[in-house]
Structure formats: structure tokens, C-alpha cells
mmCIF file of C-alpha atoms and ligand atoms in Angstrom:
data_model
loop_
_atom_site.group_PDB
_atom_site.id
_atom_site.type_symbol
_atom_site.label_atom_id
_atom_site.label_comp_id
_atom_site.label_asym_id
_atom_site.label_seq_id
_atom_site.Cartn_x
_atom_site.Cartn_y
_atom_site.Cartn_z
ATOM 1 C CA MET A 12 33.179 5.772 67.059
ATOM 2 C CA ARG A 13 31.217 3.873 69.695
ATOM 3 C CA GLU A 14 32.974 0.956 71.400
ATOM 4 C CA PHE A 15 31.819 -2.475 70.233
ATOM 5 C CA ASP A 16 32.438 -6.156 70.912
ATOM 6 C CA TYR A 17 33.907 -8.324 68.185
ATOM 7 C CA GLN A 18 33.294 -12.038 67.731
ATOM 8 C CA ARG A 19 34.350 -14.348 64.946
ATOM 9 C CA ALA A 20 31.903 -17.063 63.885
ATOM 10 C CA ASP A 21 33.254 -20.487 62.893
ATOM 11 C CA ASP A 22 30.121 -22.066 61.496
ATOM 12 C CA VAL A 23 26.809 -20.927 60.064
ATOM 13 C CA SER A 24 24.581 -21.993 62.944
ATOM 14 C CA GLY A 25 27.020 -20.421 65.404
ATOM 15 C CA ALA A 26 26.941 -17.135 63.477
ATOM 16 C CA VAL A 27 23.147 -17.074 63.476
ATOM 17 C CA ALA A 28 23.029 -17.914 67.190
ATOM 18 C CA LEU A 29 25.539 -15.175 68.021
ATOM 19 C CA LEU A 30 23.353 -12.537 66.371
ATOM 20 C CA ALA A 31 19.975 -13.888 67.445
ATOM 21 C CA GLY A 32 17.802 -11.635 69.541
ATOM 22 C CA ASP A 33 20.335 -8.809 69.671
ATOM 23 C CA PRO A 34 19.119 -5.797 67.667
ATOM 24 C CA ASP A 35 22.433 -4.058 68.373
ATOM 25 C CA ALA A 36 24.544 -6.751 66.686
ATOM 26 C CA ARG A 37 25.568 -6.816 63.014
ATOM 27 C CA PHE A 38 27.297 -9.326 60.762
ATOM 28 C CA LEU A 39 30.635 -8.101 59.475
ATOM 29 C CA GLY A 40 31.665 -9.037 55.940
ATOM 30 C CA GLY A 41 34.524 -7.121 54.346
ATOM 31 C CA GLY A 42 33.518 -4.106 56.423
ATOM 32 C CA THR A 43 33.907 -1.744 53.466
ATOM 33 C CA ASN A 44 30.458 -0.251 53.990
ATOM 34 C CA LEU A 45 29.543 -1.091 57.577
ATOM 35 C CA VAL A 46 32.743 0.272 59.111
ATOM 36 C CA ASP A 47 32.412 3.540 57.150
ATOM 37 C CA LEU A 48 28.863 3.910 58.480
ATOM 38 C CA MET A 49 30.087 3.205 62.010
ATOM 39 C CA LYS A 50 32.670 5.962 61.673
ATOM 40 C CA THR A 51 29.982 8.478 60.700
ATOM 41 C CA GLY A 52 27.614 7.257 63.427
ATOM 42 C CA VAL A 53 24.886 6.102 61.023
ATOM 43 C CA GLU A 54 25.427 2.556 62.313
ATOM 44 C CA ARG A 55 26.125 2.131 66.034
ATOM 45 C CA PRO A 56 26.308 -1.633 66.667
ATOM 46 C CA ALA A 57 27.322 -2.837 70.111
ATOM 47 C CA ARG A 58 28.580 -6.123 68.661
ATOM 48 C CA LEU A 59 30.031 -7.320 65.377
ATOM 49 C CA VAL A 60 29.904 -10.968 64.345
ATOM 50 C CA ASP A 61 32.617 -11.502 61.747
ATOM 51 C CA VAL A 62 31.444 -13.980 59.091
ATOM 52 C CA ARG A 63 34.504 -13.948 56.858
ATOM 53 C CA GLU A 64 35.892 -17.235 58.187
ATOM 54 C CA LEU A 65 32.671 -19.146 57.552
ATOM 55 C CA PRO A 66 32.901 -21.967 55.014
ATOM 56 C CA LEU A 67 30.889 -19.924 52.503
ATOM 57 C CA ASN A 68 33.646 -18.860 50.150
ATOM 58 C CA GLY A 69 33.169 -21.356 47.329
ATOM 59 C CA ILE A 70 31.651 -21.156 43.855
ATOM 60 C CA GLU A 71 30.175 -24.513 42.882
ATOM 61 C CA GLU A 72 28.037 -26.142 40.240
ATOM 62 C CA SER A 73 24.433 -26.456 41.401
ATOM 63 C CA ALA A 74 22.299 -29.529 40.740
ATOM 64 C CA ASP A 75 20.235 -27.790 38.029
ATOM 65 C CA GLY A 76 23.306 -26.776 36.023
ATOM 66 C CA GLY A 77 23.653 -23.270 37.420
ATOM 67 C CA LEU A 78 26.165 -21.905 39.909
ATOM 68 C CA ARG A 79 26.040 -21.434 43.666
ATOM 69 C CA ILE A 80 28.132 -18.572 45.004
ATOM 70 C CA GLY A 81 28.950 -18.500 48.715
ATOM 71 C CA ALA A 82 28.139 -15.337 50.649
ATOM 72 C CA THR A 83 31.723 -14.656 51.701
ATOM 73 C CA VAL A 84 33.218 -14.992 48.217
ATOM 74 C CA THR A 85 35.020 -11.726 47.610
ATOM 75 C CA ASN A 86 33.992 -9.520 44.733
ATOM 76 C CA SER A 87 37.452 -10.069 43.186
ATOM 77 C CA ASP A 88 37.155 -13.868 43.287
ATOM 78 C CA LEU A 89 33.629 -13.728 41.906
ATOM 79 C CA ALA A 90 34.609 -11.545 38.956
ATOM 80 C CA ALA A 91 37.664 -13.692 38.150
ATOM 81 C CA HIS A 92 35.987 -17.105 38.346
ATOM 82 C CA PRO A 93 36.296 -18.819 34.936
ATOM 83 C CA GLU A 94 32.756 -20.222 34.938
ATOM 84 C CA VAL A 95 31.256 -16.860 35.910
ATOM 85 C CA ARG A 96 33.208 -15.183 33.119
ATOM 86 C CA ARG A 97 32.210 -17.840 30.588
ATOM 87 C CA ARG A 98 28.551 -18.423 31.472
ATOM 88 C CA TYR A 99 27.552 -15.139 33.112
ATOM 89 C CA PRO A 100 29.913 -12.473 31.717
ATOM 90 C CA VAL A 101 27.463 -9.716 32.677
ATOM 91 C CA LEU A 102 28.062 -10.559 36.340
ATOM 92 C CA SER A 103 31.830 -10.513 36.085
ATOM 93 C CA GLN A 104 31.694 -7.181 34.223
ATOM 94 C CA ALA A 105 29.305 -5.645 36.753
ATOM 95 C CA VAL A 106 31.490 -6.573 39.708
ATOM 96 C CA LEU A 107 34.614 -5.252 37.978
ATOM 97 C CA ALA A 108 32.814 -1.974 37.268
ATOM 98 C CA GLY A 109 32.411 -1.392 41.009
ATOM 99 C CA ALA A 110 34.701 0.224 43.556
ATOM 100 C CA SER A 111 38.480 -0.415 43.292
ATOM 101 C CA GLY A 112 40.725 -3.471 43.284
ATOM 102 C CA GLN A 113 41.501 -3.092 46.991
ATOM 103 C CA LEU A 114 37.817 -2.784 47.907
ATOM 104 C CA ARG A 115 36.825 -5.718 45.723
ATOM 105 C CA ASN A 116 39.461 -7.832 47.486
ATOM 106 C CA MET A 117 37.660 -7.169 50.792
ATOM 107 C CA ALA A 118 33.994 -6.853 49.800
ATOM 108 C CA THR A 119 31.822 -9.960 49.961
ATOM 109 C CA VAL A 120 28.746 -11.066 48.043
ATOM 110 C CA GLY A 121 26.503 -10.849 51.120
ATOM 111 C CA GLY A 122 27.781 -7.420 52.086
ATOM 112 C CA ASN A 123 27.465 -6.096 48.556
ATOM 113 C CA LEU A 124 23.762 -6.980 48.449
ATOM 114 C CA LEU A 125 23.173 -5.235 51.784
ATOM 115 C CA GLN A 126 25.283 -2.118 51.242
ATOM 116 C CA ARG A 127 23.379 1.063 52.015
ATOM 117 C CA THR A 128 22.517 3.972 49.750
ATOM 118 C CA ARG A 129 25.025 6.684 48.894
ATOM 119 C CA CYS A 130 22.462 9.487 49.304
ATOM 120 C CA GLY A 131 24.470 12.237 50.988
ATOM 121 C CA TYR A 132 21.709 13.051 53.478
ATOM 122 C CA PHE A 133 21.677 9.463 54.720
ATOM 123 C CA THR A 134 25.172 9.908 56.125
ATOM 124 C CA ASP A 135 24.678 13.542 57.236
ATOM 125 C CA LEU A 136 23.332 13.190 60.761
ATOM 126 C CA SER A 137 22.358 16.866 60.856
ATOM 127 C CA ARG A 138 19.750 16.499 58.088
ATOM 128 C CA PRO A 139 16.329 14.803 58.015
ATOM 129 C CA CYS A 140 16.334 11.390 56.345
ATOM 130 C CA ASN A 141 13.467 8.909 56.525
ATOM 131 C CA LYS A 142 15.763 6.000 55.785
ATOM 132 C CA ARG A 143 18.111 6.771 58.678
ATOM 133 C CA ALA A 144 15.551 8.320 61.059
ATOM 134 C CA PRO A 145 12.034 7.147 60.120
ATOM 135 C CA GLY A 146 9.480 9.971 60.072
ATOM 136 C CA SER A 147 12.066 12.775 59.989
ATOM 137 C CA GLY A 148 11.494 13.664 56.318
ATOM 138 C CA CYS A 149 13.425 13.404 53.067
ATOM 139 C CA SER A 150 15.998 16.121 52.442
ATOM 140 C CA ALA A 151 16.750 14.980 48.899
ATOM 141 C CA ILE A 152 13.328 15.627 47.370
ATOM 142 C CA THR A 153 13.715 19.392 47.750
ATOM 143 C CA GLY A 154 17.525 19.298 47.944
ATOM 144 C CA GLU A 155 20.377 17.679 46.046
ATOM 145 C CA HIS A 156 18.973 14.788 44.025
ATOM 146 C CA HIS A 157 20.704 14.748 40.663
ATOM 147 C CA ASN A 158 21.666 11.069 41.143
ATOM 148 C CA HIS A 159 18.431 9.933 42.748
ATOM 149 C CA ALA A 160 15.655 7.631 41.594
ATOM 150 C CA VAL A 161 13.422 8.098 38.568
ATOM 151 C CA LEU A 162 11.592 4.778 38.906
ATOM 152 C CA GLY A 163 9.687 3.208 41.798
ATOM 153 C CA ALA A 164 10.411 5.944 44.345
ATOM 154 C CA SER A 165 7.953 7.401 46.850
ATOM 155 C CA ASP A 166 7.334 10.710 48.617
ATOM 156 C CA HIS A 167 9.246 9.256 51.555
ATOM 157 C CA CYS A 168 12.552 8.400 49.850
ATOM 158 C CA VAL A 169 14.076 8.779 46.403
ATOM 159 C CA ALA A 170 17.436 7.114 47.050
ATOM 160 C CA VAL A 171 18.949 4.609 44.623
ATOM 161 C CA HIS A 172 20.561 1.284 45.397
ATOM 162 C CA PRO A 173 24.295 1.548 44.718
ATOM 163 C CA SER A 174 25.249 -2.046 43.887
ATOM 164 C CA ASP A 175 26.519 -2.895 40.416
ATOM 165 C CA MET A 176 26.602 -6.613 41.198
ATOM 166 C CA GLY A 177 22.926 -6.557 42.165
ATOM 167 C CA VAL A 178 21.890 -5.248 38.738
ATOM 168 C CA ALA A 179 23.483 -8.227 37.012
ATOM 169 C CA LEU A 180 21.985 -10.596 39.587
ATOM 170 C CA ALA A 181 18.543 -9.118 38.872
ATOM 171 C CA ALA A 182 18.915 -9.830 35.151
ATOM 172 C CA LEU A 183 20.075 -13.374 35.930
ATOM 173 C CA ASP A 184 17.083 -14.275 38.164
ATOM 174 C CA ALA A 185 19.440 -14.933 41.070
ATOM 175 C CA VAL A 186 18.106 -16.387 44.299
ATOM 176 C CA VAL A 187 19.439 -15.298 47.701
ATOM 177 C CA GLU A 188 19.834 -18.059 50.286
ATOM 178 C CA TYR A 189 19.861 -17.354 53.998
ATOM 179 C CA GLU A 190 19.884 -19.065 57.364
ATOM 180 C CA THR A 191 17.928 -18.195 60.508
ATOM 181 C CA LEU A 192 17.411 -19.893 63.867
ATOM 182 C CA ASP A 193 14.289 -21.445 62.282
ATOM 183 C CA GLY A 194 16.307 -22.951 59.431
ATOM 184 C CA PRO A 195 17.230 -22.037 55.877
ATOM 185 C CA GLY A 196 15.205 -19.923 53.462
ATOM 186 C CA GLU A 197 15.536 -18.297 50.073
ATOM 187 C CA LEU A 198 14.327 -15.198 48.269
ATOM 188 C CA PRO A 199 14.393 -14.556 44.527
ATOM 189 C CA LEU A 200 16.224 -11.303 43.948
ATOM 190 C CA ALA A 201 12.975 -9.886 42.549
ATOM 191 C CA ASP A 202 11.462 -10.180 46.047
ATOM 192 C CA PHE A 203 14.617 -9.536 48.049
ATOM 193 C CA TYR A 204 14.430 -5.713 48.057
ATOM 194 C CA LEU A 205 11.195 -4.220 49.353
ATOM 195 C CA PRO A 206 9.327 -1.433 47.558
ATOM 196 C CA VAL A 207 10.099 1.954 49.170
ATOM 197 C CA GLY A 208 6.554 2.951 50.136
ATOM 198 C CA ASP A 209 6.422 4.750 53.462
ATOM 199 C CA THR A 210 9.050 2.495 55.072
ATOM 200 C CA PRO A 211 12.334 3.285 53.303
ATOM 201 C CA HIS A 212 14.249 2.134 56.382
ATOM 202 C CA ARG A 213 13.033 -1.435 55.699
ATOM 203 C CA GLU A 214 15.099 -2.386 52.705
ATOM 204 C CA THR A 215 14.907 -6.154 52.322
ATOM 205 C CA ALA A 216 12.549 -9.043 52.974
ATOM 206 C CA LEU A 217 15.217 -10.925 54.955
ATOM 207 C CA PRO A 218 13.900 -12.092 58.333
ATOM 208 C CA PRO A 219 15.494 -10.348 61.330
ATOM 209 C CA GLY A 220 18.908 -11.797 62.153
ATOM 210 C CA ALA A 221 19.157 -13.748 58.889
ATOM 211 C CA LEU A 222 22.620 -14.603 57.639
ATOM 212 C CA ILE A 223 22.980 -14.586 53.862
ATOM 213 C CA THR A 224 24.691 -17.855 53.008
ATOM 214 C CA GLY A 225 24.854 -17.656 49.238
ATOM 215 C CA VAL A 226 23.369 -16.723 45.906
ATOM 216 C CA THR A 227 22.334 -19.214 43.250
ATOM 217 C CA LEU A 228 22.317 -18.490 39.552
ATOM 218 C CA PRO A 229 19.903 -20.643 37.553
ATOM 219 C CA PRO A 230 21.175 -21.936 34.227
ATOM 220 C CA ALA A 231 20.774 -19.145 31.662
ATOM 221 C CA PRO A 232 22.123 -19.928 28.199
ATOM 222 C CA VAL A 233 21.001 -16.437 27.103
ATOM 223 C CA ALA A 234 23.591 -14.976 29.480
ATOM 224 C CA ALA A 235 26.460 -16.296 27.364
ATOM 225 C CA ARG A 236 25.880 -13.142 25.282
ATOM 226 C CA SER A 237 25.490 -10.530 27.961
ATOM 227 C CA ARG A 238 26.951 -7.180 28.950
ATOM 228 C CA TYR A 239 27.111 -4.673 31.783
ATOM 229 C CA ARG A 240 27.548 -1.001 30.935
ATOM 230 C CA LYS A 241 27.928 1.631 33.609
ATOM 231 C CA VAL A 242 27.882 5.417 33.281
ATOM 232 C CA ARG A 243 29.590 7.370 36.041
ATOM 233 C CA GLU A 244 30.879 10.845 36.623
ATOM 234 C CA ARG A 245 34.529 9.814 36.353
ATOM 235 C CA ALA A 246 36.138 6.893 34.592
ATOM 236 C CA SER A 247 36.808 4.677 37.610
ATOM 237 C CA TYR A 248 36.173 4.309 41.312
ATOM 238 C CA ALA A 249 32.750 5.936 41.188
ATOM 239 C CA PHE A 250 29.191 4.794 41.695
ATOM 240 C CA ALA A 251 26.857 4.586 38.709
ATOM 241 C CA ILE A 252 24.556 7.381 37.617
ATOM 242 C CA GLY A 253 22.992 4.791 35.345
ATOM 243 C CA SER A 254 23.780 1.235 34.312
ATOM 244 C CA VAL A 255 22.394 -1.576 32.205
ATOM 245 C CA ALA A 256 22.755 -5.340 32.521
ATOM 246 C CA ALA A 257 21.535 -7.043 29.360
ATOM 247 C CA ALA A 258 21.523 -10.454 27.729
ATOM 248 C CA LEU A 259 20.184 -11.167 24.273
ATOM 249 C CA ASP A 260 19.462 -14.283 22.246
ATOM 250 C CA VAL A 261 18.799 -13.530 18.587
ATOM 251 C CA GLU A 262 17.887 -16.008 15.848
ATOM 252 C CA ASP A 263 17.315 -15.041 12.205
ATOM 253 C CA GLY A 264 17.203 -11.398 13.209
ATOM 254 C CA VAL A 265 14.456 -11.912 15.811
ATOM 255 C CA VAL A 266 14.857 -11.645 19.586
ATOM 256 C CA ARG A 267 14.246 -15.069 21.098
ATOM 257 C CA GLU A 268 14.983 -14.078 24.680
ATOM 258 C CA ALA A 269 16.067 -10.875 26.387
ATOM 259 C CA ARG A 270 17.109 -10.030 29.916
ATOM 260 C CA LEU A 271 17.366 -6.430 31.000
ATOM 261 C CA ALA A 272 17.962 -4.754 34.344
ATOM 262 C CA LEU A 273 18.708 -1.108 35.104
ATOM 263 C CA GLY A 274 20.921 0.270 37.858
ATOM 264 C CA ALA A 275 21.062 3.573 39.758
ATOM 265 C CA VAL A 276 17.501 4.452 38.803
ATOM 266 C CA ALA A 277 15.525 3.006 41.724
ATOM 267 C CA SER A 278 15.774 1.886 45.334
ATOM 268 C CA ARG A 279 16.606 -1.592 44.058
ATOM 269 C CA PRO A 280 18.117 -3.138 40.951
ATOM 270 C CA TRP A 281 15.335 -2.585 38.423
ATOM 271 C CA ARG A 282 14.355 -5.581 36.325
ATOM 272 C CA ALA A 283 12.953 -4.166 33.110
ATOM 273 C CA ARG A 284 10.208 -6.679 32.432
ATOM 274 C CA THR A 285 8.083 -4.266 30.390
ATOM 275 C CA ALA A 286 10.992 -3.751 28.008
ATOM 276 C CA GLU A 287 11.673 -7.501 27.877
ATOM 277 C CA ALA A 288 8.077 -8.118 26.790
ATOM 278 C CA VAL A 289 8.471 -5.618 23.933
ATOM 279 C CA LEU A 290 11.761 -7.207 22.864
ATOM 280 C CA THR A 291 10.695 -10.849 22.872
ATOM 281 C CA GLY A 292 9.698 -12.003 19.380
ATOM 282 C CA ALA A 293 10.425 -8.613 17.790
ATOM 283 C CA PRO A 294 13.055 -7.760 15.146
ATOM 284 C CA ALA A 295 16.445 -7.218 16.742
ATOM 285 C CA ASP A 296 16.857 -3.662 15.483
ATOM 286 C CA GLY A 297 17.159 -0.107 16.735
ATOM 287 C CA ALA A 298 13.452 0.613 16.449
ATOM 288 C CA THR A 299 12.582 -2.325 18.700
ATOM 289 C CA PHE A 300 15.294 -1.432 21.201
ATOM 290 C CA ALA A 301 14.101 2.181 21.392
ATOM 291 C CA ALA A 302 10.479 1.065 21.773
ATOM 292 C CA ALA A 303 11.485 -1.307 24.567
ATOM 293 C CA ALA A 304 13.411 1.411 26.420
ATOM 294 C CA ASP A 305 10.550 3.880 26.009
ATOM 295 C CA ALA A 306 8.012 1.346 27.289
ATOM 296 C CA GLU A 307 10.047 0.733 30.436
ATOM 297 C CA LEU A 308 10.820 4.376 31.050
ATOM 298 C CA ALA A 309 7.215 5.485 30.566
ATOM 299 C CA ALA A 310 6.859 4.861 34.305
ATOM 300 C CA ALA A 311 9.698 7.269 35.134
ATOM 301 C CA ARG A 312 8.858 10.153 37.478
ATOM 302 C CA PRO A 313 11.943 12.356 37.484
ATOM 303 C CA LEU A 314 12.577 15.142 39.981
ATOM 304 C CA PRO A 315 13.579 18.658 38.846
ATOM 305 C CA ASP A 316 17.311 17.829 38.652
ATOM 306 C CA ASN A 317 17.472 14.213 37.492
ATOM 307 C CA GLY A 318 15.387 14.177 34.318
ATOM 308 C CA TYR A 319 18.623 13.628 32.377
ATOM 309 C CA LYS A 320 18.576 10.038 33.648
ATOM 310 C CA VAL A 321 15.576 9.160 31.498
ATOM 311 C CA THR A 322 17.419 10.171 28.316
ATOM 312 C CA LEU A 323 20.633 8.586 29.573
ATOM 313 C CA MET A 324 18.962 5.260 30.291
ATOM 314 C CA ARG A 325 17.112 5.219 26.963
ATOM 315 C CA ASN A 326 20.376 5.754 25.078
ATOM 316 C CA LEU A 327 22.222 3.239 27.243
ATOM 317 C CA VAL A 328 19.626 0.504 26.716
ATOM 318 C CA VAL A 329 19.600 1.057 22.949
ATOM 319 C CA ALA A 330 23.411 1.117 22.752
ATOM 320 C CA VAL A 331 23.950 -2.059 24.765
ATOM 321 C CA LEU A 332 21.222 -4.028 22.978
ATOM 322 C CA THR A 333 22.528 -2.855 19.596
ATOM 323 C CA GLU A 334 26.027 -4.095 20.460
ATOM 324 C CA LEU A 335 24.701 -7.474 21.560
ATOM 325 C CA ALA A 336 22.569 -7.808 18.409
ATOM 326 C CA GLU A 337 25.540 -6.931 16.205
ATOM 327 C CA GLU A 338 27.610 -9.570 17.960
ATOM 328 C CA ALA A 339 24.867 -12.128 17.407
ATOM 329 C CA ALA A 340 24.767 -11.303 13.687
ATOM 330 C CA ARG A 341 28.505 -11.883 13.198
HETATM 331 C C1 FAD B 28 35.068 4.206 47.971
HETATM 332 C C2 FAD B 28 34.060 3.147 47.653
HETATM 333 C C3 FAD B 28 33.611 3.012 46.346
HETATM 334 C C4 FAD B 28 32.666 2.019 46.053
HETATM 335 N N1 FAD B 28 32.219 1.901 44.761
HETATM 336 C C5 FAD B 28 31.274 0.961 44.462
HETATM 337 C C6 FAD B 28 30.752 0.841 43.153
HETATM 338 O O1 FAD B 28 31.148 1.549 42.235
HETATM 339 N N2 FAD B 28 29.816 -0.129 42.936
HETATM 340 C C7 FAD B 28 29.363 -0.945 43.932
HETATM 341 O O2 FAD B 28 28.520 -1.793 43.674
HETATM 342 N N3 FAD B 28 29.831 -0.830 45.169
HETATM 343 C C8 FAD B 28 30.769 0.106 45.453
HETATM 344 N N4 FAD B 28 31.227 0.228 46.731
HETATM 345 C C9 FAD B 28 30.557 -0.511 47.779
HETATM 346 C C10 FAD B 28 31.158 -1.842 48.032
HETATM 347 O O3 FAD B 28 30.878 -2.676 46.935
HETATM 348 C C11 FAD B 28 30.479 -2.355 49.286
HETATM 349 O O4 FAD B 28 30.965 -1.581 50.363
HETATM 350 C C12 FAD B 28 30.778 -3.803 49.535
HETATM 351 O O5 FAD B 28 30.315 -4.596 48.484
HETATM 352 C C13 FAD B 28 30.139 -4.272 50.832
HETATM 353 O O6 FAD B 28 30.589 -5.573 51.101
HETATM 354 P P1 FAD B 28 31.276 -5.922 52.497
HETATM 355 O O7 FAD B 28 31.509 -7.376 52.507
HETATM 356 O O8 FAD B 28 32.461 -5.051 52.755
HETATM 357 O O9 FAD B 28 30.081 -5.525 53.473
HETATM 358 P P2 FAD B 28 30.107 -5.008 54.964
HETATM 359 O O10 FAD B 28 30.493 -3.563 54.967
HETATM 360 O O11 FAD B 28 30.875 -5.921 55.838
HETATM 361 O O12 FAD B 28 28.567 -5.171 55.334
HETATM 362 C C14 FAD B 28 27.547 -4.442 54.667
HETATM 363 C C15 FAD B 28 26.212 -4.850 55.292
HETATM 364 O O13 FAD B 28 25.937 -6.211 55.016
HETATM 365 C C16 FAD B 28 25.744 -6.938 56.215
HETATM 366 N N5 FAD B 28 26.306 -8.283 55.951
HETATM 367 C C17 FAD B 28 27.540 -8.582 55.480
HETATM 368 N N6 FAD B 28 27.625 -9.883 55.214
HETATM 369 C C18 FAD B 28 26.425 -10.437 55.537
HETATM 370 C C19 FAD B 28 25.877 -11.767 55.468
HETATM 371 N N7 FAD B 28 26.575 -12.802 54.995
HETATM 372 N N8 FAD B 28 24.603 -11.959 55.861
HETATM 373 C C20 FAD B 28 23.854 -10.920 56.335
HETATM 374 N N9 FAD B 28 24.324 -9.659 56.424
HETATM 375 C C21 FAD B 28 25.581 -9.429 56.009
HETATM 376 C C22 FAD B 28 26.464 -6.166 57.296
HETATM 377 O O14 FAD B 28 25.912 -6.391 58.568
HETATM 378 C C23 FAD B 28 26.193 -4.737 56.813
HETATM 379 O O15 FAD B 28 24.907 -4.332 57.202
HETATM 380 C C24 FAD B 28 32.182 1.183 47.064
HETATM 381 C C25 FAD B 28 32.654 1.312 48.381
HETATM 382 C C26 FAD B 28 33.569 2.287 48.680
HETATM 383 C C27 FAD B 28 34.050 2.409 50.097
HETATM 384 S S1 SF4 B 29 16.352 10.054 49.493
HETATM 385 FE FE1 SF4 B 29 16.078 8.511 51.116
HETATM 386 S S2 SF4 B 29 18.139 8.300 51.923
HETATM 387 FE FE2 SF4 B 29 18.094 10.276 50.851
HETATM 388 S S3 SF4 B 29 17.414 11.843 52.321
HETATM 389 FE FE3 SF4 B 29 15.586 11.072 51.367
HETATM 390 S S4 SF4 B 29 14.920 9.482 52.776
HETATM 391 FE FE4 SF4 B 29 17.075 9.799 53.204
#
């Protein structure tokens, strides 16, 4: 591992100033992803700016009746927070579905959003990878890709985003707040991750050197009935091969409002707006749920070895929506 300098930031403006203008510096959250990538040589920062002591570890009511979650809140504290569990259960469930207790105790909200893909070629320095080495090629398209993207990919990269938390945040219309030398800014999660296109190495719309300071959740009464379901290759401590974050409001057997986001199918948490449009105003039954899933997945472009994901996601969407509708009918 390359030698690096370590600095601890005490305040937000100091953290931003410490990183400014240094392309070889990185913010350090819990380190559960960055340090692994440093060990393999994928990341080779000359300087780490530790942000864990910043005063960004609170979860507070926001003026509009939603919640504001600080960027250094650990995944464990986020999942356990009573208001998150009560008002946004899908978020608590998504976080708890990720990693292990020890990792969640270290991992932060900011770091979780910016964790890198788990595509095996990305961390194998001996193989071409456009995300790690732009222009070198994509080894996964003709190689091992059984857990790669079926939606929104390109000929340059078919990797999926690994975050569970991000899928719930997508369904909840979360907004990411950040700070730069020029002042604060914000990005709705829908605009936070860039489309893959021919620049898979550019993953987010964050300005260079931006420090994520928090995430806001708008009020979402629909989220009181919400669920995260994750399918993985073993029962715990594994990344998703497919996941669904859903919220459903049903009145007199008709869907009043639906939120749906899919995980492990695209380079970013995939908000399923086509499916939501089919659901809204339709009978809350299996036929509607299947039609909604099919409408969303009509855009799927599977590779030779990951076509199973289309069937998996269809069944997962129908199962989760059916459970939520049954709950609503009780
Ligand atoms: C064995 C294992 C299993 C895992 N399983 C899952 C899983 O099932 N589901 C899942 O979702 N995740 C899983 N993870 C990933 C884990 O959730 C992430 O590693 C973690 O969330 C990253 O958070 P961190 O604070 O440790 O980030 P770090 O590793 O510290 O940083 C990650 C990136 O974010 C940047 N960064 C950190 N904080 C900020 C900030 N405030 N502003 C700007 N940039 C910042 C860093 O510079 C770095 O580029 C797993 C990890 C491991 C090691
Ligand atoms: S899918 Fe993306 S991350 Fe994986 S090898 Fe191809 S370019 Fe690299």
C-alpha cells in the first residue's frame, strides 16, 4: 500500500479547504470501502482527510416535516433511529440488509453513497476496466457478468451500484447536500448518479472536492407502509443480486400513490417511474403489479448470463407490492 498523509478535519469548511485543489486527496469516512481499495491499489491517494469527527452525525427534523441525516451518521445509527423506523421503514430495512453489524458501525451515510462497484474486474488491476482505467475496455461484457446490469448500462460498462441504502433513498426522493469552496449545494438523488454512457469512471454529479454534508428526506406519508426486500446468494453478509424498495398507499382497493426503486440492476439505484405510472390509480391487485413490473422491465437489455435478473425482479416487485397491498387491506 502506498504511503499517505492523514489529517483530521474539525469543521466543514476546514475539511473542504484541506481537500481543495488536490486531486490526490480523498475524504475518509468509515474507510470500509476506501481502505480496501487502497490495499488493492485501485485507489492510491497521497492524503486522507478524515471527516468522522465533523459535526455531521445528527438526525434532525427538517423545516418541511421531513428528516435531515448528517453525512457521518453511521449506518447502524441510521437504521436504529426511531423516527427513521417509524416514518421511513424502507430505509431502516435497506440499511440493515447491507454488510454486517461491524461494518455498519463504521460505515457512514456519505461513504455509503460513494462506495464503488463490486465488479470483480474493477479491483483486478491485471484486467481491462473502463471504470478504473478509462479507455482500456470492459472485461465483464464478454466475461463474468452474472450479477451485472440489465437496465441503463452501456457498451462501456455494465457494472451495478452496490448500495442497499441508496435504493431506499431513491424511492424516498432524497436530496444529497454538499459543501464546496464556493458554498453549499444540493442534488436530488435522481440526478446524483450520472448515466454510464462512455464515461463510467465519472459516477456522480458532485463538483470536484465536494464534501457530502447530509441527506434530506422530504415528508412522505406513503412511506409509512414501505418495505425493502433483497435477494442475495447467501442469507447474510452479501451484496444484492436484486432488490426492491417499495411504498404503497391503497384506498378502497385502488393505488393512490406508489414508490418503487430497484437495486443491483443498474449503475445507480433505479427509480421505477414507468412502473409507478402504471400503478397509480389502478386496482391494487396482482395483475396491476405484474403489468407495472413488466412495463419497467421492458427496457431491460440482459447479457448472456444475467437474463435471470429480469424474471427475478418481476417476481420480487410483484411479491413486495402484494404484501404491502395485503397489509393495507387488513
Ligand atoms: C464485506 C463487505 C460487505 C458489504 N456488504 C454491503 C451490502 O450488502 N450492502 C451495501 O450497501 N454495502 C455493503 N458494503 C459496503 C459498505 O456499505 C460501504 O463500504 C460503506 O457504506 C462505505 O462507507 P464508509 O463510510 O466506510 O466509506 P469510505 O470507505 O470511508 O469512503 C467511500 C468513498 O466515499 C468518500 N467519502 C466518504 N465520506 C464522504 C463525504 N462525507 N463526502 C464526500 N466523500 C466522502 C471517500 O472518499 C470514498 O471515495 C459492504 C462492505 C464490505 C467490506
Ligand atoms: S463492468 Fe464496468 S467496472 Fe466492470 S469491467 Fe466493465 S467497465 Fe469495469
